[in-house]
XYZ file of N, CA and C in Angstrom:
819
model
N 83.920 19.372 -30.936
C 85.053 19.570 -30.031
C 84.545 19.649 -28.603
N 85.162 18.896 -27.706
C 84.753 18.914 -26.302
C 85.011 20.282 -25.691
N 84.253 20.601 -24.679
C 84.427 21.884 -24.008
C 85.509 21.779 -22.937
N 86.028 22.928 -22.559
C 87.038 23.001 -21.516
C 86.342 23.071 -20.164
N 86.492 22.023 -19.363
C 85.856 22.004 -18.051
C 86.602 22.904 -17.077
N 85.916 23.305 -16.020
C 86.552 24.128 -14.991
C 87.758 23.408 -14.390
N 87.616 22.120 -14.172
C 88.694 21.349 -13.554
C 89.942 21.322 -14.443
N 89.744 21.076 -15.741
C 90.887 21.017 -16.658
C 91.487 22.401 -16.858
N 90.645 23.429 -16.913
C 91.166 24.792 -16.985
C 92.074 25.077 -15.795
N 91.619 24.720 -14.602
C 92.420 24.952 -13.393
C 93.746 24.209 -13.469
N 93.723 22.982 -13.981
C 94.958 22.195 -14.079
C 95.927 22.797 -15.092
N 95.395 23.278 -16.216
C 96.252 23.931 -17.217
C 96.851 25.205 -16.625
N 96.007 25.986 -15.937
C 96.481 27.230 -15.327
C 97.559 26.945 -14.283
N 97.368 25.901 -13.479
C 98.360 25.543 -12.458
C 99.669 25.072 -13.092
N 99.576 24.344 -14.204
C 100.773 23.896 -14.900
C 101.569 25.093 -15.435
N 100.869 26.036 -16.037
C 101.544 27.215 -16.579
C 102.174 28.056 -15.467
N 101.478 28.200 -14.376
C 102.009 29.008 -13.279
C 103.195 28.318 -12.619
N 103.072 27.033 -12.386
C 104.149 26.301 -11.727
C 105.394 26.180 -12.573
N 105.233 26.132 -13.885
C 106.375 25.931 -14.780
C 107.086 27.236 -15.139
N 106.316 28.262 -15.508
C 106.959 29.493 -15.993
C 106.339 30.766 -15.423
N 105.474 30.632 -14.406
C 104.962 31.809 -13.719
C 103.776 32.491 -14.357
N 103.265 31.976 -15.488
C 102.105 32.605 -16.119
C 100.873 32.432 -15.242
N 100.093 33.501 -15.134
C 98.910 33.464 -14.273
C 97.655 33.688 -15.106
N 96.699 32.774 -14.992
C 95.438 32.892 -15.722
C 94.273 32.847 -14.735
N 93.628 33.978 -14.560
C 92.457 34.065 -13.693
C 91.301 33.305 -14.338
N 90.264 32.950 -13.543
C 89.102 32.244 -14.106
C 88.496 32.945 -15.321
N 88.608 34.280 -15.369
C 88.050 35.034 -16.498
C 88.773 34.746 -17.807
N 89.954 34.111 -17.720
C 90.732 33.799 -18.914
C 90.396 32.429 -19.505
N 89.432 31.754 -18.920
C 89.063 30.428 -19.431
C 88.656 30.471 -20.905
N 87.821 31.436 -21.345
C 87.487 31.482 -22.781
C 88.713 31.690 -23.663
N 89.683 32.486 -23.200
C 90.894 32.712 -23.981
C 91.677 31.419 -24.157
N 91.866 30.678 -23.058
C 92.600 29.413 -23.134
C 91.876 28.441 -24.050
N 90.568 28.395 -23.941
C 89.783 27.491 -24.778
C 89.936 27.841 -26.256
N 89.801 29.127 -26.597
C 89.840 29.534 -28.007
C 91.237 29.417 -28.603
N 92.270 29.649 -27.773
C 93.642 29.576 -28.288
C 94.099 28.121 -28.485
N 93.662 27.220 -27.607
C 94.154 25.839 -27.655
C 93.285 24.913 -28.506
N 92.000 25.220 -28.651
C 91.086 24.310 -29.356
C 91.549 23.985 -30.781
N 91.947 24.990 -31.608
C 92.393 24.638 -32.963
C 93.633 23.744 -32.970
N 94.511 23.953 -31.999
C 95.723 23.133 -31.920
C 95.371 21.695 -31.555
N 94.464 21.526 -30.618
C 94.031 20.189 -30.199
C 93.414 19.448 -31.380
N 92.600 20.168 -32.144
C 91.961 19.572 -33.316
C 93.004 19.177 -34.361
N 93.997 20.042 -34.557
C 95.037 19.772 -35.545
C 95.860 18.542 -35.166
N 96.061 18.328 -33.874
C 96.817 17.169 -33.406
C 95.997 15.879 -33.438
N 94.704 16.014 -33.694
C 93.844 14.845 -33.734
C 93.471 14.319 -32.363
N 93.572 15.176 -31.352
C 93.192 14.773 -29.992
C 91.706 15.016 -29.782
N 91.132 14.282 -28.837
C 89.684 14.348 -28.664
C 89.201 15.267 -27.570
N 90.128 15.794 -26.749
C 89.667 16.589 -25.615
C 90.800 17.452 -25.054
N 90.401 18.425 -24.249
C 91.385 19.241 -23.524
C 92.143 18.386 -22.508
N 91.484 17.366 -21.988
C 92.136 16.490 -21.015
C 93.308 15.741 -21.648
N 93.123 15.278 -22.888
C 94.213 14.597 -23.593
C 95.368 15.558 -23.855
N 95.026 16.787 -24.203
C 96.075 17.774 -24.463
C 96.841 18.101 -23.183
N 96.121 18.236 -22.082
C 96.767 18.482 -20.793
C 97.733 17.358 -20.447
N 97.299 16.129 -20.696
C 98.166 14.978 -20.422
C 99.435 15.043 -21.271
N 99.287 15.479 -22.531
C 100.438 15.580 -23.432
C 101.437 16.621 -22.932
N 100.956 17.825 -22.620
C 101.890 18.902 -22.254
C 102.415 18.758 -20.833
N 101.869 17.816 -20.075
C 102.336 17.584 -18.703
C 103.492 16.596 -18.649
N 103.781 15.926 -19.764
C 104.830 14.901 -19.764
C 106.139 15.476 -20.300
N 107.280 15.018 -19.767
C 108.578 15.519 -20.240
C 108.797 15.255 -21.729
N 108.322 14.117 -22.218
C 108.510 13.756 -23.624
C 107.301 14.220 -24.436
N 107.138 15.556 -24.508
C 105.943 16.115 -25.163
C 106.203 16.574 -26.589
N 107.430 16.358 -27.069
C 107.762 16.762 -28.434
C 107.717 18.262 -28.645
N 107.904 19.038 -27.580
C 107.883 20.497 -27.686
C 106.502 21.101 -27.623
N 105.494 20.288 -27.270
C 104.133 20.800 -27.294
C 103.851 21.788 -26.165
N 104.507 21.617 -25.017
C 104.316 22.590 -23.928
C 104.741 23.979 -24.401
N 105.877 24.044 -25.094
C 106.344 25.321 -25.623
C 105.350 25.902 -26.620
N 104.754 25.033 -27.444
C 103.741 25.491 -28.393
C 102.538 26.073 -27.656
N 102.125 25.434 -26.569
C 101.004 25.941 -25.775
C 101.324 27.315 -25.200
N 102.550 27.486 -24.710
C 102.977 28.790 -24.189
C 102.883 29.849 -25.279
N 103.369 29.515 -26.472
C 103.301 30.458 -27.598
C 101.862 30.862 -27.890
N 100.984 29.877 -27.942
C 99.595 30.149 -28.281
C 98.903 31.021 -27.233
N 99.301 30.860 -25.978
C 98.625 31.577 -24.895
C 99.211 32.960 -24.626
N 100.379 33.256 -25.169
C 101.017 34.528 -24.821
C 101.307 35.445 -26.004
N 101.223 34.962 -27.228
C 101.595 35.788 -28.375
C 100.536 36.854 -28.639
N 100.960 38.128 -28.615
C 100.078 39.249 -28.910
C 100.586 40.008 -30.117
N 99.770 40.905 -30.625
C 100.200 41.738 -31.750
C 101.377 42.595 -31.318
N 102.329 42.728 -32.186
C 103.456 43.615 -31.936
C 103.810 44.306 -33.239
N 104.459 45.437 -33.150
C 104.835 46.180 -34.343
C 105.963 47.133 -33.990
N 106.590 47.701 -35.000
C 107.757 48.551 -34.804
C 107.362 49.904 -34.200
N 108.192 50.370 -33.278
C 108.014 51.651 -32.599
C 106.654 51.748 -31.905
N 106.267 50.640 -31.288
C 105.070 50.641 -30.448
C 105.325 51.561 -29.250
N 104.334 52.339 -28.881
C 104.454 53.336 -27.807
C 105.614 54.305 -28.114
N 105.444 55.110 -29.164
C 106.530 55.971 -29.650
C 107.070 56.960 -28.622
N 106.272 57.333 -27.637
C 106.761 58.274 -26.617
C 107.972 57.711 -25.877
N 108.040 56.391 -25.728
C 109.195 55.779 -25.065
C 110.464 55.973 -25.898
N 110.342 55.821 -27.194
C 111.512 55.990 -28.058
C 111.926 57.465 -28.135
N 110.951 58.358 -28.073
C 111.275 59.791 -28.049
C 112.027 60.142 -26.764
N 111.628 59.541 -25.651
C 112.317 59.785 -24.387
C 113.758 59.274 -24.444
N 113.934 58.077 -25.000
C 115.288 57.511 -25.134
C 116.151 58.418 -26.005
N 115.600 58.868 -27.118
C 116.366 59.727 -28.022
C 116.802 61.010 -27.319
N 115.874 61.645 -26.588
C 116.201 62.887 -25.885
C 117.255 62.650 -24.814
N 117.124 61.557 -24.090
C 118.067 61.237 -23.014
C 119.472 60.992 -23.560
N 119.566 60.191 -24.598
C 120.882 59.853 -25.143
C 121.515 61.049 -25.859
N 120.700 61.841 -26.531
C 121.228 63.025 -27.205
C 121.793 64.010 -26.192
N 121.201 64.023 -24.999
C 121.683 64.929 -23.944
C 122.959 64.393 -23.301
N 122.990 63.081 -23.027
C 124.130 62.486 -22.325
C 125.311 62.178 -23.244
N 125.024 61.874 -24.511
C 126.051 61.502 -25.499
C 127.001 60.413 -24.969
N 126.454 59.270 -24.586
C 127.309 58.205 -24.041
C 128.148 57.531 -25.117
N 129.309 57.026 -24.718
C 130.163 56.299 -25.659
C 129.658 54.870 -25.844
N 129.029 54.320 -24.803
C 128.538 52.938 -24.835
C 127.062 52.919 -24.478
N 126.279 52.139 -25.215
C 124.860 51.949 -24.896
C 124.527 50.471 -25.024
N 124.057 49.874 -23.938
C 123.631 48.467 -23.951
C 122.152 48.400 -23.596
N 121.395 47.693 -24.404
C 119.939 47.628 -24.252
C 119.513 46.176 -24.127
N 118.519 45.949 -23.253
C 117.941 44.619 -23.099
C 116.439 44.687 -23.353
N 115.987 43.962 -24.346
C 114.563 43.767 -24.599
C 114.189 42.446 -23.944
N 113.634 42.519 -22.732
C 113.527 41.338 -21.869
C 112.373 40.402 -22.243
N 111.433 40.889 -23.015
C 110.357 40.029 -23.526
C 110.213 40.371 -24.999
N 111.209 39.957 -25.775
C 111.413 40.517 -27.115
C 110.416 40.037 -28.154
N 109.714 38.939 -27.881
C 108.746 38.399 -28.836
C 109.413 38.261 -30.214
N 108.795 38.806 -31.263
C 109.311 38.608 -32.617
C 110.437 39.574 -32.992
N 110.872 40.418 -32.047
C 112.021 41.273 -32.299
C 111.705 42.682 -32.755
N 110.421 43.019 -32.883
C 110.048 44.360 -33.353
C 110.651 45.447 -32.459
N 110.567 45.245 -31.152
C 111.075 46.226 -30.193
C 112.597 46.355 -30.285
N 113.284 45.215 -30.364
C 114.745 45.228 -30.426
C 115.251 45.924 -31.691
N 114.645 45.612 -32.831
C 115.106 46.219 -34.076
C 114.664 47.690 -34.192
N 113.536 48.058 -33.589
C 113.158 49.474 -33.532
C 114.228 50.260 -32.800
N 114.669 49.700 -31.667
C 115.704 50.362 -30.875
C 117.013 50.420 -31.652
N 117.312 49.373 -32.397
C 118.536 49.349 -33.202
C 118.514 50.459 -34.260
N 117.366 50.664 -34.893
C 117.257 51.746 -35.870
C 117.542 53.089 -35.209
N 116.953 53.299 -34.039
C 117.140 54.560 -33.323
C 118.605 54.762 -32.945
N 119.240 53.739 -32.386
C 120.630 53.875 -31.952
C 121.567 54.077 -33.144
N 121.299 53.387 -34.234
C 122.128 53.567 -35.435
C 122.044 55.004 -35.933
N 120.846 55.580 -35.920
C 120.685 56.961 -36.371
C 121.361 57.938 -35.410
N 121.259 57.670 -34.109
C 121.923 58.538 -33.126
C 123.446 58.474 -33.289
N 123.960 57.276 -33.564
C 125.397 57.135 -33.776
C 125.830 57.882 -35.038
N 125.024 57.766 -36.083
C 125.349 58.444 -37.345
C 125.402 59.958 -37.152
N 124.556 60.466 -36.241
C 124.542 61.915 -35.968
C 125.590 62.319 -34.933
N 126.372 61.362 -34.456
C 127.415 61.661 -33.486
C 126.915 61.871 -32.077
N 125.701 61.399 -31.770
C 125.120 61.630 -30.445
C 125.368 60.482 -29.470
N 125.796 59.329 -29.981
C 126.273 58.241 -29.132
C 127.512 57.654 -29.795
N 128.290 56.897 -29.011
C 129.488 56.276 -29.559
C 129.166 55.060 -30.405
N 130.207 54.440 -30.903
C 130.036 53.287 -31.800
C 129.788 51.986 -31.044
N 129.998 51.987 -29.721
C 129.849 50.774 -28.910
C 128.416 50.660 -28.405
N 127.530 50.162 -29.260
C 126.148 49.950 -28.821
C 125.686 48.553 -29.239
N 124.842 47.979 -28.413
C 124.393 46.604 -28.649
C 123.027 46.394 -28.017
N 122.334 45.362 -28.507
C 120.995 45.050 -28.013
C 120.882 43.548 -27.806
N 120.353 43.163 -26.652
C 120.049 41.765 -26.357
C 118.541 41.608 -26.285
N 118.009 40.641 -27.018
C 116.585 40.317 -26.939
C 116.407 38.919 -26.377
N 115.560 38.774 -25.370
C 115.300 37.452 -24.792
C 113.803 37.181 -24.749
N 113.471 35.914 -24.811
C 112.075 35.488 -24.717
C 112.074 34.026 -24.292
N 110.954 33.561 -23.800
C 110.861 32.160 -23.391
C 110.546 31.253 -24.574
N 110.110 31.847 -25.686
C 109.637 31.067 -26.828
C 110.712 30.882 -27.886
N 111.062 29.630 -28.168
C 111.997 29.325 -29.249
C 111.462 29.804 -30.600
N 110.167 29.633 -30.782
C 109.567 29.951 -32.080
C 109.699 31.433 -32.409
N 109.378 32.303 -31.459
C 109.466 33.739 -31.753
C 110.927 34.180 -31.873
N 111.829 33.545 -31.125
C 113.247 33.896 -31.215
C 113.813 33.521 -32.584
N 113.389 32.378 -33.097
C 113.833 31.964 -34.430
C 113.353 32.961 -35.475
N 112.107 33.397 -35.337
C 111.552 34.383 -36.259
C 112.294 35.715 -36.138
N 112.590 36.123 -34.891
C 113.303 37.380 -34.667
C 114.687 37.356 -35.305
N 115.364 36.220 -35.209
C 116.712 36.115 -35.772
C 116.704 36.238 -37.293
N 115.627 35.784 -37.927
C 115.531 35.906 -39.390
C 115.298 37.346 -39.809
N 114.670 38.148 -38.908
C 114.469 39.595 -39.123
C 113.657 39.909 -40.371
N 112.702 39.045 -40.704
C 111.830 39.266 -41.856
C 110.410 39.537 -41.336
N 109.800 40.622 -41.822
C 108.514 41.064 -41.298
C 107.574 41.484 -42.432
N 106.263 41.310 -42.221
C 105.308 41.925 -43.146
C 105.485 43.444 -43.087
N 105.424 44.095 -44.224
C 105.633 45.544 -44.272
C 104.663 46.285 -43.349
N 103.472 45.739 -43.145
C 102.469 46.377 -42.290
C 102.992 46.576 -40.868
N 103.853 45.682 -40.400
C 104.389 45.783 -39.037
C 105.306 47.001 -38.874
N 105.788 47.532 -39.987
C 106.675 48.695 -39.948
C 105.949 49.969 -40.370
N 104.647 49.976 -40.168
C 103.829 51.091 -40.639
C 104.178 52.412 -39.959
N 104.785 52.364 -38.759
C 105.124 53.602 -38.046
C 106.553 54.063 -38.323
N 107.261 53.365 -39.201
C 108.643 53.732 -39.515
C 108.639 54.677 -40.712
N 109.223 55.881 -40.573
C 109.250 56.823 -41.702
C 109.976 56.229 -42.912
N 109.571 56.619 -44.130
C 110.178 56.057 -45.343
C 111.701 56.194 -45.401
N 112.253 57.338 -44.925
C 113.701 57.535 -44.976
C 114.411 56.517 -44.082
N 113.839 56.250 -42.914
C 114.449 55.284 -41.987
C 114.340 53.870 -42.549
N 113.215 53.569 -43.162
C 113.053 52.259 -43.810
C 114.119 52.053 -44.878
N 114.341 53.086 -45.669
C 115.316 52.993 -46.753
C 116.726 52.773 -46.214
N 117.049 53.417 -45.083
C 118.388 53.294 -44.498
C 118.654 51.912 -43.936
N 117.631 51.315 -43.333
C 117.879 50.148 -42.495
C 117.223 48.846 -42.958
N 116.420 48.885 -44.005
C 115.657 47.696 -44.385
C 115.811 47.353 -45.865
N 115.606 46.091 -46.158
C 115.622 45.584 -47.522
C 114.187 45.216 -47.904
N 113.725 45.737 -49.016
C 112.337 45.514 -49.446
C 112.258 44.275 -50.317
N 111.318 43.386 -49.984
C 111.158 42.162 -50.746
C 110.584 42.404 -52.128
N 111.013 41.577 -53.091
C 110.510 41.666 -54.451
C 110.053 40.284 -54.913
N 109.249 40.254 -55.956
C 108.779 38.977 -56.496
C 107.962 38.220 -55.473
N 108.386 36.984 -55.188
C 107.655 36.159 -54.216
C 107.702 36.750 -52.810
N 108.675 37.610 -52.548
C 108.826 38.221 -51.222
C 108.200 39.609 -51.142
N 107.442 39.973 -52.143
C 106.795 41.290 -52.120
C 105.879 41.398 -50.910
N 105.901 42.550 -50.266
C 105.112 42.743 -49.053
C 105.867 42.407 -47.786
N 107.104 41.912 -47.947
C 107.949 41.592 -46.799
C 109.132 42.549 -46.738
N 109.657 42.715 -45.531
C 110.813 43.583 -45.299
C 111.797 42.828 -44.437
N 113.084 42.905 -44.758
C 114.107 42.327 -43.891
C 114.995 43.444 -43.348
N 115.302 43.343 -42.049
C 116.220 44.286 -41.439
C 117.608 44.085 -42.043
N 118.291 45.176 -42.341
C 119.594 45.102 -42.991
C 120.660 44.453 -42.127
N 121.706 43.914 -42.748
C 122.731 43.161 -42.018
C 123.484 43.977 -40.978
N 123.685 45.265 -41.203
C 124.423 46.082 -40.236
C 123.676 46.191 -38.908
N 122.352 46.219 -38.956
C 121.572 46.225 -37.713
C 121.496 44.838 -37.109
N 121.336 43.821 -37.959
C 121.194 42.456 -37.447
C 122.419 42.029 -36.646
N 123.604 42.480 -37.047
C 124.808 42.054 -36.343
C 124.930 42.718 -34.969
N 124.146 43.762 -34.729
C 124.170 44.447 -33.429
C 123.167 43.872 -32.435
N 122.238 43.051 -32.929
C 121.151 42.532 -32.092
C 121.309 41.024 -31.931
N 121.417 40.569 -30.698
C 121.538 39.149 -30.396
C 120.300 38.686 -29.628
N 119.882 37.444 -29.880
C 118.707 36.889 -29.219
C 119.074 35.618 -28.453
N 118.367 35.400 -27.349
C 118.579 34.194 -26.559
C 117.350 33.863 -25.733
N 117.223 32.597 -25.368
C 116.060 32.153 -24.595
C 116.276 32.417 -23.117
N 115.238 32.914 -22.453
C 115.318 33.206 -21.018
C 113.935 33.117 -20.391
N 113.848 32.419 -19.268
C 112.633 32.373 -18.457
C 112.761 33.444 -17.384
N 111.930 34.469 -17.451
C 112.016 35.583 -16.516
C 111.712 35.178 -15.080
N 111.104 34.014 -14.909
C 110.781 33.548 -13.560
C 111.906 32.720 -12.948
N 112.974 32.513 -13.686
C 114.106 31.747 -13.171
C 115.247 32.693 -12.811
N 116.121 32.244 -11.933
C 117.255 33.058 -11.511
C 118.160 33.360 -12.699
N 118.732 34.558 -12.716
C 119.690 34.938 -13.754
C 121.079 34.661 -13.200
N 121.657 33.578 -13.651
C 122.946 33.139 -13.117
C 124.101 33.894 -13.771
N 124.876 34.597 -12.955
C 126.094 35.225 -13.457
C 125.906 36.471 -14.301
N 124.667 36.954 -14.426
C 124.422 38.145 -15.233
C 124.302 37.828 -16.708
N 123.675 38.714 -17.443
C 123.442 38.525 -18.871
C 124.550 39.176 -19.699
N 124.794 38.682 -20.917
C 125.776 39.319 -21.796
C 125.396 40.773 -22.051
N 126.334 41.680 -21.806
C 126.067 43.103 -22.010
C 125.700 43.847 -20.749
N 125.313 43.130 -19.683
C 124.933 43.778 -18.432
C 126.159 44.389 -17.756
N 125.968 45.467 -16.966
C 124.692 46.118 -16.685
C 124.211 46.958 -17.882
N 122.911 46.911 -18.105
C 122.327 47.603 -19.246
C 122.023 49.053 -18.906
N 121.991 49.875 -19.942
C 121.611 51.282 -19.802
C 120.114 51.475 -19.982
N 119.501 50.573 -20.739
C 118.065 50.637 -21.030
C 117.512 49.220 -20.982
N 116.385 49.044 -20.291
C 115.710 47.746 -20.238
C 114.235 47.931 -20.564
N 113.748 47.133 -21.506
C 112.318 47.069 -21.821
C 111.724 45.813 -21.191
N 110.610 45.972 -20.491
C 109.842 44.827 -19.992
C 108.361 45.131 -20.256
N 108.059 45.364 -21.510
C 106.738 45.880 -21.862
C 105.768 44.768 -22.250
N 104.537 44.938 -21.761
C 103.417 44.098 -22.179
C 103.636 42.615 -21.921
N 104.299 42.304 -20.806
C 104.460 40.910 -20.396
C 103.981 40.696 -18.964
N 103.988 41.756 -18.145
C 103.609 41.611 -16.743
C 102.144 41.207 -16.577
N 101.346 41.455 -17.611
C 99.932 41.073 -17.560
C 99.746 39.567 -17.389
N 100.766 38.796 -17.698
C 100.645 37.337 -17.619
C 101.005 36.791 -16.233
N 101.439 37.657 -15.308
C 101.889 37.193 -14.001
C 100.952 37.663 -12.890
N 100.860 36.864 -11.821
C 100.117 37.307 -10.647
C 100.979 38.305 -9.865
N 100.399 39.039 -8.893
C 101.150 40.104 -8.209
C 102.484 39.665 -7.589
N 102.555 38.549 -6.845
C 103.868 38.172 -6.290
C 104.904 37.870 -7.369
N 104.465 37.222 -8.449
C 105.399 36.905 -9.541
C 105.842 38.180 -10.259
N 104.906 39.116 -10.465
C 105.268 40.395 -11.080
C 106.388 41.069 -10.300
N 106.217 41.158 -9.004
C 107.214 41.834 -8.163
C 108.576 41.144 -8.273
N 108.569 39.821 -8.194
C 109.823 39.070 -8.268
C 110.495 39.254 -9.624
N 109.692 39.212 -10.697
C 110.244 39.357 -12.047
C 110.846 40.746 -12.242
N 110.105 41.785 -11.844
C 110.601 43.155 -12.041
C 111.897 43.375 -11.268
N 111.931 42.964 -10.003
C 113.156 43.153 -9.214
C 114.323 42.357 -9.796
N 114.036 41.152 -10.297
C 115.090 40.324 -10.903
C 115.635 41.011 -12.166
N 114.741 41.508 -12.997
C 115.155 42.192 -14.223
C 115.966 43.445 -13.896
N 115.551 44.183 -12.875
C 116.219 45.440 -12.542
C 117.623 45.243 -11.977
N 117.962 44.025 -11.556
C 119.341 43.778 -11.131
C 120.306 43.911 -12.307
N 119.782 43.800 -13.525
C 120.616 43.874 -14.720
C 120.695 45.288 -15.304
N 120.027 46.249 -14.669
C 120.013 47.641 -15.127
C 120.924 48.472 -14.234
N 121.759 49.279 -14.828
C 122.673 50.101 -14.024
C 121.899 51.195 -13.294
N 122.394 51.650 -12.146
C 121.781 52.807 -11.486
C 121.766 54.009 -12.425
N 120.636 54.671 -12.528
C 120.473 55.774 -13.466
C 119.957 55.350 -14.821
N 119.887 54.030 -15.057
C 119.410 53.521 -16.336
C 117.907 53.667 -16.497
N 117.447 53.520 -17.735
C 116.028 53.685 -18.064
C 115.323 52.337 -18.101
N 114.095 52.312 -17.574
C 113.299 51.086 -17.492
C 111.909 51.376 -18.037
N 111.430 50.486 -18.921
C 110.135 50.712 -19.560
C 109.224 49.499 -19.401
N 107.968 49.759 -19.042
C 106.903 48.762 -19.115
C 105.823 49.335 -20.033
N 104.787 48.563 -20.317
C 103.708 49.075 -21.161
C 102.999 50.235 -20.494
N 102.612 51.235 -21.272
C 101.982 52.421 -20.685
C 100.663 52.095 -19.997
N 100.016 51.009 -20.399
C 98.732 50.646 -19.804
C 98.883 49.684 -18.622
N 100.124 49.346 -18.256
C 100.334 48.340 -17.219
C 100.308 48.903 -15.802
N 100.165 50.228 -15.676
C 99.975 50.821 -14.365
C 101.250 50.939 -13.553
N 101.079 50.837 -12.243
C 102.181 51.020 -11.295
C 103.155 49.843 -11.357
N 104.447 50.138 -11.221
C 105.449 49.074 -11.246
C 105.504 48.388 -9.892
N 105.258 47.069 -9.859
C 105.325 46.353 -8.576
C 106.756 45.884 -8.310
N 107.494 46.604 -7.468
C 108.863 46.187 -7.178
C 109.362 46.849 -5.905
N 110.456 46.330 -5.390
C 111.106 46.914 -4.218
C 112.283 47.797 -4.613
N 112.714 47.712 -5.858
C 113.824 48.527 -6.350
C 113.360 49.975 -6.512
N 114.086 50.948 -5.962
C 113.662 52.349 -6.084
C 113.692 52.830 -7.536
N 112.577 53.426 -7.974
C 112.461 53.939 -9.333
C 111.894 55.352 -9.304
N 112.373 56.180 -10.227
C 111.834 57.518 -10.417
C 110.925 57.504 -11.642
N 109.714 58.004 -11.494
C 108.776 58.040 -12.614
C 109.154 59.178 -13.562
N 109.292 58.856 -14.850
C 109.622 59.853 -15.865
C 108.418 60.196 -16.737
N 107.605 59.187 -17.031
C 106.452 59.333 -17.913
C 105.647 58.038 -17.778
N 104.435 57.956 -18.340
C 103.691 56.698 -18.267
C 104.506 55.528 -18.809
N 104.760 54.534 -17.966
C 105.513 53.351 -18.375
C 107.008 53.555 -18.456
N 107.516 54.727 -18.057
C 108.953 55.035 -18.176
C 109.520 55.439 -16.824
N 110.667 54.856 -16.459
C 111.254 55.057 -15.138
C 112.767 55.145 -15.222
N 113.358 55.744 -14.185
C 114.803 55.718 -14.024
C 115.121 54.969 -12.736
N 116.103 54.051 -12.800
C 116.525 53.328 -11.618
C 117.331 54.269 -10.718
N 116.878 54.408 -9.500
C 117.507 55.332 -8.561
C 118.807 54.704 -8.037
N 119.858 55.497 -8.022
C 121.142 54.998 -7.509
C 121.006 54.693 -6.027
N 121.474 53.498 -5.644
C 121.346 53.081 -4.251
C 122.498 53.560 -3.401
């Protein structure tokens, strides 16, 4: 397999940044090489240059999207960063709102969206929120959105979900489906998924906006500083004043012009303007 030259790496990085805002520093060259090399081999192409030519053309057969998936897909699982869900539970139990709208802005395979759905369903059952609650999950990847809509997961991904909650909200696979779990239909009907490029303008607002809770976790790492700021401010236009905003706990300071109050690592409240 041919090696990834500096020149071709730069061209791939420029294509990703220009198209969807992804930023890859020179230190990410080994990552791009290791993620794309098996795909190039599977397609029967002879070099990274041929692959670049393929994903640069409009008639690429969806290969550009495949490259995006390969370069951005990370491990995800249910109730990742549990302190965020504990904060949401405490906040909603205190406020007892009649309506709760949530946006998982980089929803990936849906683990975050369905984790939140489990929490909201339990809060509603306890009478701590009203019956009008909904969740929107968006991502740039068709592939992960299709998987999220099916709501079928390896049981290992739900390792942090207590057995009682699993029993309430999930269907356990048997026979050929042993080791798999599907989210139950009552939760699935509350969670909708759609494709969205966070680097593009949000025309006319999103379904369900303004949201009470917005997750933008573990995606800002893919953007350079100016793009991060633009993305965060754009996303926050869809959050109501006083609403909760979450990024990954390891992502540091939020780069934005929108006033935010720090609640905990990775957790913020949008300040009323």
